[in-house]
mmCIF file of C-alpha atoms in Angstrom:
data_model
loop_
_atom_site.group_PDB
_atom_site.id
_atom_site.type_symbol
_atom_site.label_atom_id
_atom_site.label_comp_id
_atom_site.label_asym_id
_atom_site.label_seq_id
_atom_site.Cartn_x
_atom_site.Cartn_y
_atom_site.Cartn_z
ATOM 1 C CA UNK N 1 7.240 -2.840 -0.810
ATOM 2 C CA UNK N 2 6.631 0.611 -2.632
ATOM 3 C CA UNK N 3 7.414 0.147 -6.205
ATOM 4 C CA UNK N 4 9.176 2.613 -8.744
ATOM 5 C CA UNK N 5 6.454 4.681 -8.769
ATOM 6 C CA UNK N 6 6.483 5.172 -5.051
ATOM 7 C CA UNK N 7 3.049 3.738 -4.707
ATOM 8 C CA UNK N 8 2.619 1.368 -2.007
ATOM 9 C CA UNK N 9 0.428 0.986 1.065
ATOM 10 C CA UNK N 10 1.021 3.382 3.904
ATOM 11 C CA UNK N 11 0.251 2.274 7.301
ATOM 12 C CA UNK N 12 -0.293 5.678 8.884
ATOM 13 C CA UNK N 13 -2.794 7.179 6.561
ATOM 14 C CA UNK N 14 -4.640 3.989 6.268
ATOM 15 C CA UNK N 15 -4.858 3.838 10.305
ATOM 16 C CA UNK N 16 -6.066 7.191 10.544
ATOM 17 C CA UNK N 17 -8.925 7.071 8.093
ATOM 18 C CA UNK N 18 -9.939 3.529 9.949
ATOM 19 C CA UNK N 19 -10.164 5.740 12.735
ATOM 20 C CA UNK N 20 -12.150 7.926 11.144
ATOM 21 C CA UNK N 21 -14.654 5.145 10.052
ATOM 22 C CA UNK N 22 -14.831 4.178 13.722
ATOM 23 C CA UNK N 23 -15.889 7.415 14.704
ATOM 24 C CA UNK N 24 -18.295 7.877 12.149
ATOM 25 C CA UNK N 25 -19.983 4.577 13.050
ATOM 26 C CA UNK N 26 -19.844 5.744 16.560
ATOM 27 C CA UNK N 27 -21.601 9.176 16.036
ATOM 28 C CA UNK N 28 -24.195 7.473 13.885
ATOM 29 C CA UNK N 29 -25.165 4.842 16.387
ATOM 30 C CA UNK N 30 -25.217 7.298 19.267
ATOM 31 C CA UNK N 31 -27.728 9.850 17.059
ATOM 32 C CA UNK N 32 -29.658 6.504 16.007
ATOM 33 C CA UNK N 33 -30.016 5.904 19.842
ATOM 34 C CA UNK N 34 -31.418 9.356 20.396
ATOM 35 C CA UNK N 35 -33.658 9.425 17.711
ATOM 36 C CA UNK N 36 -35.337 6.516 18.805
ATOM 37 C CA UNK N 37 -35.450 8.062 22.463
ATOM 38 C CA UNK N 38 -37.132 10.965 21.020
ATOM 39 C CA UNK N 39 -39.805 8.683 19.675
ATOM 40 C CA UNK N 40 -40.075 7.141 22.768
ATOM 41 C CA UNK N 41 -40.720 10.262 24.800
ATOM 42 C CA UNK N 42 -43.696 11.231 22.391
ATOM 43 C CA UNK N 43 -46.211 9.710 24.744
ATOM 44 C CA UNK N 44 -49.994 11.287 25.398
ATOM 45 C CA UNK N 45 -48.524 12.837 29.109
ATOM 46 C CA UNK N 46 -46.449 14.617 27.149
ATOM 47 C CA UNK N 47 -48.998 15.636 24.496
ATOM 48 C CA UNK N 48 -52.111 14.991 26.007
ATOM 49 C CA UNK N 49 -55.329 13.596 24.477
ATOM 50 C CA UNK N 50 -56.519 16.262 22.076
ATOM 51 C CA UNK N 51 -56.854 15.053 18.651
ATOM 52 C CA UNK N 52 -54.731 17.895 17.365
ATOM 53 C CA UNK N 53 -51.616 17.362 19.580
ATOM 54 C CA UNK N 54 -51.986 14.026 20.047
ATOM 55 C CA UNK N 55 -51.690 13.466 16.405
ATOM 56 C CA UNK N 56 -48.818 15.704 16.405
ATOM 57 C CA UNK N 57 -46.843 13.515 19.063
ATOM 58 C CA UNK N 58 -47.760 10.626 16.874
ATOM 59 C CA UNK N 59 -46.290 11.839 13.571
ATOM 60 C CA UNK N 60 -43.366 13.413 15.849
ATOM 61 C CA UNK N 61 -42.700 9.855 17.343
ATOM 62 C CA UNK N 62 -43.184 8.489 13.576
ATOM 63 C CA UNK N 63 -40.426 10.747 12.344
ATOM 64 C CA UNK N 64 -37.739 9.815 14.988
ATOM 65 C CA UNK N 65 -38.562 6.281 14.586
ATOM 66 C CA UNK N 66 -38.227 6.612 11.138
ATOM 67 C CA UNK N 67 -34.754 8.909 11.526
ATOM 68 C CA UNK N 68 -33.822 6.147 14.148
ATOM 69 C CA UNK N 69 -34.590 3.256 11.298
ATOM 70 C CA UNK N 70 -32.052 5.190 8.750
ATOM 71 C CA UNK N 71 -29.626 6.058 11.123
ATOM 72 C CA UNK N 72 -29.632 2.180 12.501
ATOM 73 C CA UNK N 73 -29.128 1.054 8.445
ATOM 74 C CA UNK N 74 -26.555 3.394 7.861
ATOM 75 C CA UNK N 75 -24.392 2.535 11.148
ATOM 76 C CA UNK N 76 -24.869 -1.379 9.510
ATOM 77 C CA UNK N 77 -23.383 -0.236 6.365
ATOM 78 C CA UNK N 78 -20.713 1.573 8.140
ATOM 79 C CA UNK N 79 -19.482 -1.398 10.048
ATOM 80 C CA UNK N 80 -19.706 -3.371 7.065
ATOM 81 C CA UNK N 81 -17.580 -1.188 5.142
ATOM 82 C CA UNK N 82 -15.237 -1.042 8.194
ATOM 83 C CA UNK N 83 -15.052 -4.722 8.026
ATOM 84 C CA UNK N 84 -14.326 -4.650 4.689
ATOM 85 C CA UNK N 85 -11.440 -2.091 4.650
ATOM 86 C CA UNK N 86 -9.557 -3.960 7.643
ATOM 87 C CA UNK N 87 -9.920 -7.016 5.477
ATOM 88 C CA UNK N 88 -8.498 -4.970 2.273
ATOM 89 C CA UNK N 89 -5.770 -3.294 4.530
ATOM 90 C CA UNK N 90 -4.633 -6.752 5.696
ATOM 91 C CA UNK N 91 -4.806 -8.505 2.392
ATOM 92 C CA UNK N 92 -2.863 -5.561 0.821
ATOM 93 C CA UNK N 93 -0.340 -5.941 3.182
ATOM 94 C CA UNK N 94 -0.075 -9.346 2.989
ATOM 95 C CA UNK N 95 0.061 -8.719 -0.946
ATOM 96 C CA UNK N 96 3.325 -6.479 -0.622
ATOM 97 C CA UNK N 97 4.786 -9.114 1.734
ATOM 98 C CA UNK N 98 4.438 -11.892 -1.146
ATOM 99 C CA UNK N 99 5.513 -9.646 -3.827
ATOM 100 C CA UNK N 100 8.609 -8.786 -1.641
ATOM 101 C CA UNK N 101 9.680 -12.444 -0.950
ATOM 102 C CA UNK N 102 9.040 -13.338 -4.788
ATOM 103 C CA UNK N 103 11.287 -10.011 -5.741
ATOM 104 C CA UNK N 104 13.893 -11.552 -3.389
ATOM 105 C CA UNK N 105 13.637 -15.454 -4.999
ATOM 106 C CA UNK N 106 13.787 -13.758 -8.221
ATOM 107 C CA UNK N 107 16.872 -11.781 -7.472
ATOM 108 C CA UNK N 108 18.483 -14.828 -5.574
ATOM 109 C CA UNK N 109 17.714 -16.722 -8.336
ATOM 110 C CA UNK N 110 19.071 -14.307 -11.039
ATOM 111 C CA UNK N 111 22.470 -13.588 -8.856
ATOM 112 C CA UNK N 112 22.938 -17.573 -8.679
ATOM 113 C CA UNK N 113 22.578 -17.775 -12.293
ATOM 114 C CA UNK N 114 24.835 -15.270 -13.089
ATOM 115 C CA UNK N 115 26.966 -17.235 -11.222
ATOM 116 C CA UNK N 116 27.002 -20.421 -12.496
ATOM 117 C CA UNK N 117 29.289 -22.578 -14.304
ATOM 118 C CA UNK N 118 27.108 -21.911 -17.080
ATOM 119 C CA UNK N 119 27.404 -18.187 -17.363
ATOM 120 C CA UNK N 120 31.147 -18.301 -16.602
ATOM 121 C CA UNK N 121 31.488 -21.132 -19.591
ATOM 122 C CA UNK N 122 29.195 -18.295 -21.885
ATOM 123 C CA UNK N 123 31.365 -15.539 -20.813
ATOM 124 C CA UNK N 124 34.550 -17.242 -21.647
ATOM 125 C CA UNK N 125 33.188 -18.663 -24.817
ATOM 126 C CA UNK N 126 32.378 -14.998 -25.738
ATOM 127 C CA UNK N 127 35.764 -13.447 -24.767
ATOM 128 C CA UNK N 128 37.825 -15.886 -26.645
ATOM 129 C CA UNK N 129 35.235 -14.865 -29.483
ATOM 130 C CA UNK N 130 36.358 -11.093 -29.281
ATOM 131 C CA UNK N 131 32.386 -9.995 -28.376
ATOM 132 C CA UNK N 132 33.081 -9.319 -24.770
ATOM 133 C CA UNK N 133 36.381 -7.848 -22.881
ATOM 134 C CA UNK N 134 37.687 -9.260 -19.821
ATOM 135 C CA UNK N 135 36.116 -7.734 -17.149
ATOM 136 C CA UNK N 136 38.674 -6.086 -14.776
ATOM 137 C CA UNK N 137 38.397 -5.925 -11.225
ATOM 138 C CA UNK N 138 37.542 -1.841 -10.261
ATOM 139 C CA UNK N 139 40.560 -0.060 -8.725
ATOM 140 C CA UNK N 140 40.200 0.666 -5.168
ATOM 141 C CA UNK N 141 39.866 4.535 -4.856
ATOM 142 C CA UNK N 142 42.598 6.337 -2.836
ATOM 143 C CA UNK N 143 41.543 6.854 0.930
ATOM 144 C CA UNK N 144 43.718 9.976 1.167
ATOM 145 C CA UNK N 145 41.541 12.872 -0.326
ATOM 146 C CA UNK N 146 44.490 15.161 -1.451
ATOM 147 C CA UNK N 147 46.240 11.924 -3.539
ATOM 148 C CA UNK N 148 46.890 12.734 -6.945
ATOM 149 C CA UNK N 149 43.494 11.166 -9.070
ATOM 150 C CA UNK N 150 41.474 10.806 -5.963
ATOM 151 C CA UNK N 151 37.713 11.286 -6.445
ATOM 152 C CA UNK N 152 38.317 14.300 -3.601
ATOM 153 C CA UNK N 153 40.487 16.400 -5.868
ATOM 154 C CA UNK N 154 38.139 15.186 -9.363
ATOM 155 C CA UNK N 155 41.396 14.136 -10.774
ATOM 156 C CA UNK N 156 41.879 11.202 -12.100
ATOM 157 C CA UNK N 157 44.913 10.080 -14.329
ATOM 158 C CA UNK N 158 43.508 5.998 -14.240
ATOM 159 C CA UNK N 159 40.646 5.365 -16.829
ATOM 160 C CA UNK N 160 37.274 4.256 -15.096
ATOM 161 C CA UNK N 161 36.770 0.711 -14.237
ATOM 162 C CA UNK N 162 34.944 -1.318 -16.869
ATOM 163 C CA UNK N 163 34.899 0.771 -19.923
ATOM 164 C CA UNK N 164 34.155 -1.363 -22.876
ATOM 165 C CA UNK N 165 36.524 -2.157 -25.296
ATOM 166 C CA UNK N 166 35.623 -1.181 -28.822
ATOM 167 C CA UNK N 167 35.613 -4.713 -30.689
ATOM 168 C CA UNK N 168 34.277 -4.867 -34.546
ATOM 169 C CA UNK N 169 31.944 -7.426 -35.577
ATOM 170 C CA UNK N 170 32.654 -10.050 -38.274
ATOM 171 C CA UNK N 171 32.981 -8.601 -41.895
ATOM 172 C CA UNK N 172 30.405 -10.647 -43.321
ATOM 173 C CA UNK N 173 27.426 -8.895 -41.550
#
């Protein structure tokens, strides 16, 4: 249920954002696996057994293994974020549905109350005391657009319905 200010859960942008999170997670996972493969490829058959190249190969393997580890941890964090994000999306939708049901319940209760015998008795008492004018049913607008006084002609010989009648209060106030 969007509020008066137009704020509310918007499914389409949220789903697009969720797809981006999933795509990011897949990319990080692919990079982590590729880095691990690069680490595994740093073998003595590739670098030889001389001290300098062998040390460079070992350091390269450690670097790629470190990158893979960092990316793996980042991927786990993205996975946790995605789970929490989807839980939040579900909670927001449920909250908005609950709010809409509550709003409808309150509206129905207020409508029932307004039509109750107590409300009718109060309105009658107010009318008898001169504090509330008797409400008249609004006139049915003419369906003929050329009829005098119709909304289409801009005319109007009759005053608008439900115009309050001026009532003065008791003099002692």
